[in-house]
Amino acid sequence: MTQVAQPRPANKRAQISAPTFRTDNWRLSPILTVLGLAGFVGYATFRSFQQDHYWVELYHYLTPFYSPCLSATCEPGSAVFGTLPWAFPWFMPFAAATLPFLLLFRLTCYYYRKAYYRAIWQAPTACAVREPHRSYSGETRFPLLGQNLHRYFFWIAGAIAVLNTYDALVALFHGHNGGFGIGLGNLILLANVVLLWCYTLSCHSCRHAFGGRLRSFSRHPVRYWMWTQISRLNTRHMQFAWITLGSLVLTDLYVALLSSGVITDLRFFN
Amino acid sequence: MSKASFRIWRGDAGEGRLVDYTVEVNEGEVVLDVLHRLQATQAPDLAVRWNCKAGKCGSCSVEINGRPRLACMTRMNLFGPDDVITVTPIRTFPVIRDLVTDVSYNYTKARQIPSFTPDPRVKPGEMRMRQVDVERSQEFRKCIECFLCNTVCHVIRDHEENTEHFSGPRYLMRVAELEMHPEDTADRRMIAQDDFGLGYCNITKCCTEVCPEHIKITDNALIPLKERVASRRYDPVVWLGSKIGRRPAKDTPKVPNT
């Protein structure tokens, strides 16, 4: 039997000029994202370059924005690893060895990428809303190919989290009269460190490194267990990304207010 | 019983317009029910693709008030009494007529993926998989191929020129599923980047948002695949390992003539 070729439909999408027919408030999320990110970047930039009010000598509180303090002008006791032999100029943060890597860790983070691609670069602003760009190459070209280095920034961020943990623990052994003591500042430093660990360990690269890259879980039960635990955290990676921005600001602000004498630390023990 | 206002895209070969209808709605109905009532009462020539009416066949994908959805799973009580409900065909694929689109692009992309490649030394019936390994890819096998993820993905939705080089979330997820299979021996990481366009994905998670099966496409398939590709292609330590023979690469090519 001879088959009669059916005429193929013209290969054309529906010509619809409206950028979207969405009726919900799809602009709200990108606006809030921009405000949140801009607020943090503004605060962090100001504080990183302020070069003051970062250390409370009495209780050994060091803000995470200045850890480790490396300038020769760092206040005595604030430099865990000692200082470099010269004073940093005004445009160089005292924690110049760590802040760029923390910035890169967050900049290449899979959650923040979603946030700024949507809210700032508008690719797309919201789902099913036409984006304004004429062409699109995604992460196929330099410099966005660099996003693939996220795994390295994860390991560096992990090392910096160890340092922040040390800072928080050391402060516990500098009570008002020497020795062990707990104040509100200690609790804030500790809570911040716990949240930083949650954010760092919930990272997608961490999930990959500790088990995700395996083809077979059953042959690697320990790594499967680690992958399972990290996956639990990973489902809240976005929440930890935002919470840690807030906890970093809160921790730094508390230390800055204490250091400048505006408030005094609330002590629970010693 | 109440009345609802609908605006439905009518046309073919890409040319068309939104047509207004007022139609009866009963309690418990979904958008597909209302489209069927429209066919029965006012627009007998309205083209709608549908099949199971249970959210399992993936046929009735349309855009309802701008959001890619299954018409059979969108309840009418989501909308207020004064809302005008706009229904358009899924925008990424060519229109055949009214709300029916030509999704053959997806099947072309599916054919390009090297299929499951077990070790040839394993004889039929010898292969065993543990539950933990089954569970991992089980999530991806929930896919009903409604192609809502591919239609919402801005890489091809807003840039038609990328369709040749990008397989969309649905088929990148398929690549990820095969790459996570413990008995598979092929290595699709290079072609995932070069031929299936994983690098175009900027992980904005719209595919996950619209998936009616609630598959975590981005977190569990695309990002893990990106990490695997980074290991194969962009990680200098792994690259060095391959050069000194520790991890020799054996990339599987795309299926030819597809």
Short mmCIF file of C-alpha atoms in Angstrom, two decimals:
data_model
loop_
_atom_site.label_atom_id
_atom_site.label_comp_id
_atom_site.label_asym_id
_atom_site.label_seq_id
_atom_site.Cartn_x
_atom_site.Cartn_y
_atom_site.Cartn_z
CA MET A 1 0.00 0.00 0.00
CA THR A 2 1.39 3.38 -0.90
CA GLN A 3 1.70 5.78 1.97
CA VAL A 4 0.62 9.30 1.25
CA ALA A 5 2.94 11.84 2.86
CA GLN A 6 1.03 14.08 5.21
CA PRO A 7 1.75 17.78 4.83
CA ARG A 8 3.93 18.85 7.73
CA PRO A 9 2.75 21.77 9.79
CA ALA A 10 4.71 24.96 9.34
CA ASN A 11 7.56 24.93 11.82
CA LYS A 12 6.58 28.05 13.67
CA ARG A 13 5.87 28.88 17.29
CA ALA A 14 2.77 30.74 18.36
CA GLN A 15 3.45 34.37 17.60
CA ILE A 16 2.60 36.06 20.90
CA SER A 17 3.93 39.53 21.49
CA ALA A 18 3.19 39.78 25.24
CA PRO A 19 6.35 39.00 27.27
CA THR A 20 4.22 37.02 29.73
CA PHE A 21 0.61 36.35 30.70
CA ARG A 22 1.51 35.73 34.30
CA THR A 23 -0.93 37.43 36.65
CA ASP A 24 0.90 36.82 39.93
CA ASN A 25 3.39 39.24 41.47
CA TRP A 26 6.46 37.78 39.74
CA ARG A 27 8.46 41.00 40.13
CA LEU A 28 8.52 40.81 43.93
CA SER A 29 11.08 38.03 44.31
CA PRO A 30 13.78 39.60 42.09
CA ILE A 31 13.27 42.98 43.75
CA LEU A 32 13.70 41.49 47.22
CA THR A 33 16.76 39.58 46.01
CA VAL A 34 18.39 42.72 44.66
CA LEU A 35 17.64 44.64 47.85
CA GLY A 36 18.99 41.82 50.04
CA LEU A 37 22.18 41.34 48.06
CA ALA A 38 22.80 45.09 47.67
CA GLY A 39 22.27 45.64 51.40
CA PHE A 40 24.79 42.96 52.32
CA VAL A 41 27.36 44.03 49.74
CA GLY A 42 27.07 47.66 50.86
CA TYR A 43 27.45 46.80 54.54
CA ALA A 44 30.26 44.26 53.99
CA THR A 45 32.21 46.64 51.77
CA PHE A 46 31.98 49.47 54.30
CA ARG A 47 32.98 47.28 57.22
CA SER A 48 35.78 45.46 55.41
CA PHE A 49 37.47 48.72 54.52
CA GLN A 50 36.72 50.54 57.76
CA GLN A 51 39.75 49.01 59.51
CA ASP A 52 38.30 49.78 62.94
CA HIS A 53 35.90 48.39 65.57
CA TYR A 54 36.57 44.74 64.76
CA TRP A 55 38.07 43.48 68.00
CA VAL A 56 36.90 43.36 71.64
CA GLU A 57 40.02 42.72 73.63
CA LEU A 58 38.34 41.98 76.95
CA TYR A 59 36.45 38.95 75.63
CA HIS A 60 38.53 38.19 72.53
CA TYR A 61 35.66 38.78 70.14
CA LEU A 62 36.86 39.08 66.56
CA THR A 63 34.39 39.81 63.78
CA PRO A 64 34.47 37.30 60.89
CA PHE A 65 35.07 40.18 58.47
CA TYR A 66 38.56 40.60 59.96
CA SER A 67 39.64 37.01 60.42
CA PRO A 68 42.53 36.45 60.15
CA CYS A 69 43.78 39.95 60.77
CA LEU A 70 47.05 40.30 58.87
CA SER A 71 48.00 43.97 58.85
CA ALA A 72 50.84 45.21 61.08
CA THR A 73 48.29 47.67 62.49
CA CYS A 74 45.96 44.92 63.73
CA GLU A 75 45.16 45.32 67.39
CA PRO A 76 47.28 43.15 69.69
CA GLY A 77 45.71 39.74 70.20
CA SER A 78 43.45 39.94 67.16
CA ALA A 79 45.92 38.33 64.80
CA VAL A 80 45.75 34.56 65.24
CA PHE A 81 48.60 33.84 62.84
CA GLY A 82 50.57 36.98 63.61
CA THR A 83 50.75 39.87 61.19
CA LEU A 84 52.63 40.74 58.08
CA PRO A 85 55.45 43.23 58.62
CA TRP A 86 53.69 46.16 56.93
CA ALA A 87 50.54 48.16 57.55
CA PHE A 88 47.81 47.63 54.98
CA PRO A 89 46.79 50.70 52.96
CA TRP A 90 43.20 51.99 53.26
CA PHE A 91 42.01 50.08 50.20
CA MET A 92 43.15 46.69 51.53
CA PRO A 93 40.94 44.85 54.03
CA PHE A 94 42.77 43.44 57.03
CA ALA A 95 41.40 39.99 56.09
CA ALA A 96 42.59 40.28 52.50
CA ALA A 97 43.73 36.67 52.55
CA THR A 98 40.23 35.27 53.10
CA LEU A 99 37.57 37.75 51.95
CA PRO A 100 38.21 37.37 48.19
CA PHE A 101 37.80 33.60 48.46
CA LEU A 102 34.65 33.89 50.52
CA LEU A 103 33.31 36.28 47.92
CA LEU A 104 34.21 33.85 45.12
CA PHE A 105 32.67 30.95 47.04
CA ARG A 106 29.38 32.79 47.23
CA LEU A 107 29.64 34.25 43.74
CA THR A 108 30.03 30.80 42.19
CA CYS A 109 27.54 29.13 44.56
CA TYR A 110 24.75 27.35 42.69
CA TYR A 111 22.09 29.15 44.72
CA TYR A 112 23.52 32.65 44.37
CA ARG A 113 23.98 32.05 40.67
CA LYS A 114 20.27 31.42 40.38
CA ALA A 115 19.59 34.53 42.47
CA TYR A 116 21.71 36.98 40.51
CA TYR A 117 21.08 35.48 37.09
CA ARG A 118 17.42 36.04 37.74
CA ALA A 119 17.34 39.26 39.72
CA ILE A 120 20.29 41.17 38.28
CA TRP A 121 21.11 39.71 34.89
CA GLN A 122 17.44 38.94 34.20
CA ALA A 123 18.10 35.68 32.41
CA PRO A 124 15.22 35.19 33.07
CA THR A 125 13.70 37.61 35.58
CA ALA A 126 11.08 35.01 36.43
CA CYS A 127 9.96 31.72 34.94
CA ALA A 128 8.03 32.05 31.68
CA VAL A 129 8.75 35.77 31.50
CA ARG A 130 10.57 36.76 28.33
CA GLU A 131 14.12 37.84 29.05
CA PRO A 132 15.44 41.09 27.57
CA HIS A 133 18.65 39.72 26.02
CA ARG A 134 19.01 39.32 22.29
CA SER A 135 21.36 36.34 22.52
CA TYR A 136 22.34 33.90 25.22
CA SER A 137 25.37 31.66 25.71
CA GLY A 138 24.91 30.72 29.36
CA GLU A 139 27.96 29.38 31.12
CA THR A 140 29.68 28.19 27.95
CA ARG A 141 32.20 31.01 27.64
CA PHE A 142 34.76 32.93 29.65
CA PRO A 143 34.31 34.41 32.25
CA LEU A 144 31.30 32.32 33.26
CA LEU A 145 33.23 29.12 32.58
CA GLY A 146 34.95 30.04 35.84
CA GLN A 147 31.81 29.00 37.70
CA ASN A 148 33.17 25.47 37.35
CA LEU A 149 35.85 26.31 39.91
CA HIS A 150 33.25 26.44 42.67
CA ARG A 151 34.60 23.17 44.11
CA TYR A 152 37.95 24.77 44.87
CA PHE A 153 36.36 27.76 46.58
CA PHE A 154 34.33 25.30 48.62
CA TRP A 155 37.49 23.70 50.07
CA ILE A 156 38.97 27.12 50.82
CA ALA A 157 35.71 28.25 52.44
CA GLY A 158 35.81 25.10 54.55
CA ALA A 159 39.29 26.02 55.80
CA ILE A 160 38.10 29.55 56.59
CA ALA A 161 35.14 28.12 58.49
CA VAL A 162 37.65 26.18 60.62
CA LEU A 163 39.37 29.48 61.37
CA ASN A 164 36.07 31.14 62.30
CA THR A 165 35.30 28.19 64.56
CA TYR A 166 38.65 28.65 66.27
CA ASP A 167 37.91 32.36 66.78
CA ALA A 168 34.56 31.56 68.36
CA LEU A 169 35.97 28.84 70.62
CA VAL A 170 38.95 30.91 71.78
CA ALA A 171 36.58 33.64 72.91
CA LEU A 172 34.95 31.17 75.31
CA PHE A 173 38.18 31.04 77.31
CA HIS A 174 38.45 34.76 77.81
CA GLY A 175 35.83 35.50 80.42
CA HIS A 176 35.53 38.76 82.33
CA ASN A 177 37.93 37.60 85.05
CA GLY A 178 39.95 35.33 82.81
CA GLY A 179 39.23 31.66 82.14
CA PHE A 180 35.97 30.24 80.87
CA GLY A 181 33.07 32.61 80.41
CA ILE A 182 29.93 33.01 78.34
CA GLY A 183 28.31 36.17 77.17
CA LEU A 184 25.81 37.08 74.51
CA GLY A 185 28.73 37.76 72.18
CA ASN A 186 29.93 34.17 72.55
CA LEU A 187 26.52 32.83 71.68
CA ILE A 188 26.31 35.08 68.62
CA LEU A 189 29.78 34.05 67.44
CA LEU A 190 28.97 30.37 67.96
CA ALA A 191 25.59 30.57 66.27
CA ASN A 192 27.18 32.34 63.34
CA VAL A 193 29.82 29.63 63.03
CA VAL A 194 27.24 26.85 63.16
CA LEU A 195 25.24 28.56 60.42
CA LEU A 196 28.37 29.10 58.33
CA TRP A 197 29.10 25.38 58.58
CA CYS A 198 25.54 24.58 57.56
CA TYR A 199 25.88 26.80 54.50
CA THR A 200 29.33 25.47 53.60
CA LEU A 201 28.47 21.80 54.06
CA SER A 202 25.16 22.11 52.22
CA CYS A 203 27.06 23.24 49.12
CA HIS A 204 26.36 21.27 45.94
CA SER A 205 30.08 20.79 45.31
CA CYS A 206 30.44 19.35 48.80
CA ARG A 207 27.57 16.97 48.07
CA HIS A 208 29.33 15.91 44.89
CA ALA A 209 32.74 15.49 46.50
CA PHE A 210 31.55 13.42 49.45
CA GLY A 211 29.45 10.94 47.51
CA GLY A 212 27.50 12.46 44.65
CA ARG A 213 30.20 11.64 42.13
CA LEU A 214 29.89 7.90 42.78
CA ARG A 215 28.04 5.69 40.37
CA SER A 216 27.28 3.10 43.00
CA PHE A 217 26.21 3.97 46.52
CA SER A 218 25.92 0.36 47.64
CA ARG A 219 29.64 -0.21 47.17
CA HIS A 220 30.52 2.83 49.31
CA PRO A 221 28.21 2.80 52.36
CA VAL A 222 30.15 5.42 54.36
CA ARG A 223 30.17 7.92 51.53
CA TYR A 224 26.54 7.14 50.84
CA TRP A 225 25.77 8.00 54.46
CA MET A 226 27.70 11.28 54.15
CA TRP A 227 25.93 12.07 50.88
CA THR A 228 22.58 11.43 52.55
CA GLN A 229 23.35 13.80 55.42
CA ILE A 230 24.70 16.49 53.10
CA SER A 231 21.66 16.07 50.85
CA ARG A 232 19.44 16.83 53.83
CA LEU A 233 21.28 20.07 54.40
CA ASN A 234 21.43 20.74 50.68
CA THR A 235 17.66 21.00 50.40
CA ARG A 236 17.98 24.11 52.61
CA HIS A 237 21.00 25.60 50.86
CA MET A 238 19.05 28.69 49.79
CA GLN A 239 17.82 29.32 53.33
CA PHE A 240 21.35 28.97 54.72
CA ALA A 241 22.66 31.30 52.01
CA TRP A 242 20.34 34.06 53.18
CA ILE A 243 20.50 33.30 56.90
CA THR A 244 24.30 33.44 56.90
CA LEU A 245 24.27 36.83 55.19
CA GLY A 246 22.10 38.03 58.08
CA SER A 247 24.13 36.24 60.76
CA LEU A 248 27.40 37.68 59.43
CA VAL A 249 25.98 41.19 59.53
CA LEU A 250 24.51 40.65 62.99
CA THR A 251 27.76 39.19 64.37
CA ASP A 252 29.86 41.95 62.89
CA LEU A 253 27.48 44.65 64.05
CA TYR A 254 27.44 43.29 67.60
CA VAL A 255 31.24 43.21 67.74
CA ALA A 256 31.45 46.69 66.20
CA LEU A 257 29.01 48.14 68.74
CA LEU A 258 30.86 46.48 71.62
CA SER A 259 34.23 47.55 70.30
CA SER A 260 33.16 51.15 69.87
CA GLY A 261 31.69 51.24 73.37
CA VAL A 262 28.10 51.83 72.29
CA ILE A 263 26.90 48.75 74.20
CA THR A 264 28.31 46.38 76.78
CA ASP A 265 28.29 42.61 76.50
CA LEU A 266 25.54 40.77 78.34
CA ARG A 267 27.39 38.18 80.42
CA PHE A 268 25.75 34.94 81.59
CA PHE A 269 28.81 33.47 83.26
CA ASN A 270 32.05 35.22 84.06
CA MET B 1 -22.49 26.28 38.61
CA SER B 2 -20.78 29.54 37.67
CA LYS B 3 -19.33 31.25 34.64
CA ALA B 4 -15.66 31.81 33.88
CA SER B 5 -13.99 34.07 31.35
CA PHE B 6 -11.39 32.44 29.14
CA ARG B 7 -9.00 33.86 26.56
CA ILE B 8 -7.72 31.10 24.35
CA TRP B 9 -5.09 31.30 21.65
CA ARG B 10 -6.57 30.10 18.38
CA GLY B 11 -4.65 29.68 15.18
CA ASP B 12 -2.23 27.52 13.29
CA ALA B 13 1.24 27.67 11.74
CA GLY B 14 2.20 30.23 14.34
CA GLU B 15 -0.37 32.82 13.28
CA GLY B 16 -3.32 33.32 15.56
CA ARG B 17 -4.99 35.46 18.20
CA LEU B 18 -6.58 35.31 21.62
CA VAL B 19 -10.30 34.62 21.47
CA ASP B 20 -12.62 35.40 24.40
CA TYR B 21 -15.12 32.88 25.71
CA THR B 22 -17.48 32.78 28.66
CA VAL B 23 -18.12 29.24 29.75
CA GLU B 24 -19.91 27.31 32.46
CA VAL B 25 -17.85 25.88 35.30
CA ASN B 26 -18.93 23.30 37.87
CA GLU B 27 -17.46 22.53 41.26
CA GLY B 28 -14.41 20.29 41.23
CA GLU B 29 -13.57 20.86 37.59
CA VAL B 30 -10.14 21.40 36.08
CA VAL B 31 -9.16 23.59 33.14
CA LEU B 32 -9.24 20.62 30.75
CA ASP B 33 -12.89 19.96 31.68
CA VAL B 34 -13.72 23.52 30.76
CA LEU B 35 -11.84 23.27 27.46
CA HIS B 36 -13.85 20.16 26.68
CA ARG B 37 -17.08 22.00 27.49
CA LEU B 38 -15.98 24.76 25.14
CA GLN B 39 -15.45 22.17 22.41
CA ALA B 40 -18.88 20.71 23.09
CA THR B 41 -20.79 23.99 23.21
CA GLN B 42 -19.02 26.87 21.48
CA ALA B 43 -15.84 25.90 19.65
CA PRO B 44 -16.13 22.41 18.15
CA ASP B 45 -12.96 22.96 16.13
CA LEU B 46 -10.79 23.86 19.17
CA ALA B 47 -7.72 21.61 19.11
CA VAL B 48 -6.52 20.31 22.49
CA ARG B 49 -4.23 17.34 23.01
CA TRP B 50 -5.19 15.20 25.98
CA ASN B 51 -5.31 11.60 27.04
CA CYS B 52 -5.38 10.33 30.62
CA LYS B 53 -6.94 13.27 32.52
CA ALA B 54 -4.93 12.12 35.52
CA GLY B 55 -1.62 13.95 35.19
CA LYS B 56 0.24 10.86 34.07
CA CYS B 57 0.41 11.00 30.28
CA GLY B 58 1.85 14.49 29.85
CA SER B 59 -0.31 15.29 26.83
CA CYS B 60 -2.28 18.35 27.91
CA SER B 61 0.63 20.72 28.52
CA VAL B 62 -0.46 24.32 27.93
CA GLU B 63 0.25 27.70 29.45
CA ILE B 64 -2.42 28.90 31.83
CA ASN B 65 -2.15 32.53 32.86
CA GLY B 66 1.39 32.45 31.55
CA ARG B 67 2.56 29.44 33.55
CA PRO B 68 3.31 26.11 31.89
CA ARG B 69 0.91 23.59 33.42
CA LEU B 70 -1.02 20.43 32.77
CA ALA B 71 -4.59 21.42 31.93
CA CYS B 72 -5.90 18.28 33.60
CA MET B 73 -4.20 19.10 36.90
CA THR B 74 -5.07 22.78 37.13
CA ARG B 75 -8.15 23.13 39.27
CA MET B 76 -10.60 25.88 38.47
CA ASN B 77 -10.86 26.91 42.13
CA LEU B 78 -7.33 28.34 41.81
CA PHE B 79 -8.90 31.30 40.06
CA GLY B 80 -11.11 34.04 41.44
CA PRO B 81 -14.61 34.60 40.07
CA ASP B 82 -13.50 37.75 38.20
CA ASP B 83 -10.26 36.35 36.80
CA VAL B 84 -9.79 36.08 33.08
CA ILE B 85 -8.00 32.80 32.41
CA THR B 86 -5.59 32.95 29.51
CA VAL B 87 -4.72 29.64 27.85
CA THR B 88 -2.00 29.53 25.21
CA PRO B 89 0.01 26.73 23.62
CA ILE B 90 3.39 25.96 25.16
CA ARG B 91 5.57 28.61 23.60
CA THR B 92 8.79 26.77 22.91
CA PHE B 93 7.42 24.37 20.32
CA PRO B 94 5.85 24.97 16.91
CA VAL B 95 2.08 25.17 16.85
CA ILE B 96 0.15 22.61 14.87
CA ARG B 97 -3.22 24.09 15.70
CA ASP B 98 -4.68 26.05 18.62
CA LEU B 99 -3.29 24.49 21.80
CA VAL B 100 -1.57 21.55 20.13
CA THR B 101 2.14 21.81 19.50
CA ASP B 102 4.70 19.74 17.64
CA VAL B 103 7.02 18.35 20.30
CA SER B 104 9.07 16.15 17.97
CA TYR B 105 12.17 18.20 18.86
CA ASN B 106 12.21 16.33 22.16
CA TYR B 107 12.21 12.91 20.53
CA THR B 108 15.07 13.93 18.26
CA LYS B 109 17.06 14.97 21.31
CA ALA B 110 16.19 11.72 23.09
CA ARG B 111 17.59 9.65 20.23
CA GLN B 112 20.93 11.44 20.41
CA ILE B 113 21.71 10.13 23.90
CA PRO B 114 23.82 6.95 24.00
CA SER B 115 21.58 4.39 25.65
CA PHE B 116 22.30 2.28 28.72
CA THR B 117 25.61 0.49 28.13
CA PRO B 118 26.22 -2.38 30.54
CA ASP B 119 29.50 -4.21 30.77
CA PRO B 120 29.43 -6.73 27.89
CA ARG B 121 30.90 -9.37 30.21
CA VAL B 122 27.75 -9.29 32.34
CA LYS B 123 25.40 -11.90 30.95
CA PRO B 124 21.62 -11.43 30.79
CA GLY B 125 20.11 -12.12 34.19
CA GLU B 126 23.36 -11.62 36.08
CA MET B 127 22.99 -7.92 36.79
CA ARG B 128 21.97 -7.00 40.36
CA MET B 129 21.21 -3.57 41.75
CA ARG B 130 20.84 -2.62 45.40
CA GLN B 131 17.90 -0.56 46.54
CA VAL B 132 19.98 2.55 47.33
CA ASP B 133 21.21 2.63 43.73
CA VAL B 134 17.73 2.09 42.34
CA GLU B 135 16.26 4.88 44.45
CA ARG B 136 18.63 7.48 43.12
CA SER B 137 17.47 7.23 39.52
CA GLN B 138 13.91 6.32 40.45
CA GLU B 139 13.15 10.00 40.98
CA PHE B 140 14.04 10.79 37.37
CA ARG B 141 11.95 7.92 36.08
CA LYS B 142 8.85 9.62 37.42
CA CYS B 143 9.10 11.92 34.40
CA ILE B 144 5.91 11.82 32.31
CA GLU B 145 7.47 13.69 29.38
CA CYS B 146 5.03 16.56 29.46
CA PHE B 147 7.95 18.79 28.37
CA LEU B 148 6.89 21.61 30.67
CA CYS B 149 10.52 21.82 31.82
CA ASN B 150 11.76 22.16 28.28
CA THR B 151 9.14 24.72 27.41
CA VAL B 152 9.84 26.94 30.42
CA CYS B 153 13.60 26.82 29.98
CA HIS B 154 14.62 30.27 28.77
CA VAL B 155 17.64 28.86 26.92
CA ILE B 156 15.36 27.71 24.11
CA ARG B 157 12.13 29.48 25.01
CA ASP B 158 13.63 32.94 24.54
CA HIS B 159 16.43 31.96 22.16
CA GLU B 160 15.15 29.70 19.43
CA GLU B 161 18.61 29.66 17.86
CA ASN B 162 19.82 27.47 20.76
CA THR B 163 17.46 24.57 20.04
CA GLU B 164 20.02 22.79 17.90
CA HIS B 165 22.65 22.80 20.63
CA PHE B 166 20.56 22.30 23.74
CA SER B 167 18.62 19.21 24.77
CA GLY B 168 16.68 20.87 27.56
CA PRO B 169 16.32 19.82 31.20
CA ARG B 170 14.35 16.70 30.36
CA TYR B 171 17.14 15.08 28.36
CA LEU B 172 20.00 16.43 30.41
CA MET B 173 18.22 14.70 33.29
CA ARG B 174 18.22 11.51 31.22
CA VAL B 175 21.98 11.85 30.72
CA ALA B 176 22.42 12.38 34.46
CA GLU B 177 20.30 9.31 35.20
CA LEU B 178 22.48 7.14 32.96
CA GLU B 179 25.68 8.62 34.38
CA MET B 180 24.51 7.67 37.89
CA HIS B 181 23.67 4.10 36.92
CA PRO B 182 26.04 1.71 38.70
CA GLU B 183 26.05 -0.81 35.83
CA ASP B 184 26.51 1.67 33.00
CA THR B 185 29.97 1.87 31.43
CA ALA B 186 29.59 4.75 28.97
CA ASP B 187 30.93 8.23 29.72
CA ARG B 188 28.59 10.94 28.45
CA ARG B 189 30.16 13.87 30.29
CA MET B 190 31.90 15.43 27.31
CA ILE B 191 28.88 15.16 25.03
CA ALA B 192 26.66 16.48 27.83
CA GLN B 193 28.61 19.72 27.52
CA ASP B 194 29.47 19.75 23.83
CA ASP B 195 26.42 18.25 22.15
CA PHE B 196 23.59 18.49 24.68
CA GLY B 197 24.40 22.02 25.85
CA LEU B 198 24.70 21.60 29.61
CA GLY B 199 26.80 24.77 29.72
CA TYR B 200 23.79 26.80 28.59
CA CYS B 201 21.95 25.89 31.77
CA ASN B 202 22.28 28.69 34.30
CA ILE B 203 20.43 26.74 36.98
CA THR B 204 17.61 29.22 37.47
CA LYS B 205 15.42 26.28 38.47
CA CYS B 206 12.36 27.08 36.37
CA CYS B 207 12.32 23.44 35.23
CA THR B 208 12.01 22.33 38.84
CA GLU B 209 9.29 24.90 39.51
CA VAL B 210 7.00 23.66 36.76
CA CYS B 211 7.56 19.90 37.04
CA PRO B 212 4.17 18.30 37.78
CA GLU B 213 5.94 15.25 39.23
CA HIS B 214 7.96 17.48 41.61
CA ILE B 215 11.26 16.06 40.39
CA LYS B 216 14.15 18.12 41.75
CA ILE B 217 15.58 18.41 38.25
CA THR B 218 18.12 21.12 39.01
CA ASP B 219 19.40 19.95 42.38
CA ASN B 220 19.42 16.23 41.74
CA ALA B 221 20.17 15.97 38.02
CA LEU B 222 21.53 19.14 36.41
CA ILE B 223 23.86 20.35 39.15
CA PRO B 224 25.29 16.86 39.81
CA LEU B 225 25.82 16.55 36.06
CA LYS B 226 27.51 19.96 35.97
CA GLU B 227 29.81 18.79 38.75
CA ARG B 228 30.63 15.62 36.83
CA VAL B 229 31.34 17.63 33.70
CA ALA B 230 33.54 19.98 35.73
CA SER B 231 35.53 16.95 36.88
CA ARG B 232 35.95 15.66 33.37
CA ARG B 233 36.61 18.91 31.63
CA TYR B 234 37.46 21.86 33.85
CA ASP B 235 39.16 20.42 36.92
CA PRO B 236 42.94 20.88 36.52
CA VAL B 237 43.72 18.18 39.07
CA VAL B 238 41.61 15.60 37.25
CA TRP B 239 43.07 16.77 33.94
CA LEU B 240 46.56 16.19 35.30
CA GLY B 241 45.48 12.74 36.48
CA SER B 242 44.30 11.86 32.99
CA LYS B 243 47.61 13.04 31.51
CA ILE B 244 49.74 10.83 33.75
CA GLY B 245 47.48 7.88 33.12
CA ARG B 246 45.75 7.69 36.48
CA ARG B 247 42.30 8.36 35.05
CA PRO B 248 42.36 7.77 31.30
CA ALA B 249 39.37 9.32 29.56
CA LYS B 250 37.13 7.20 27.35
CA ASP B 251 34.41 9.51 26.14
CA THR B 252 31.34 8.06 24.48
CA PRO B 253 30.27 9.94 21.36
CA LYS B 254 26.75 11.13 20.58
CA VAL B 255 24.57 8.64 18.74
CA PRO B 256 25.36 9.28 15.04
CA ASN B 257 22.82 10.18 12.36
CA THR B 258 20.23 11.50 14.75
#
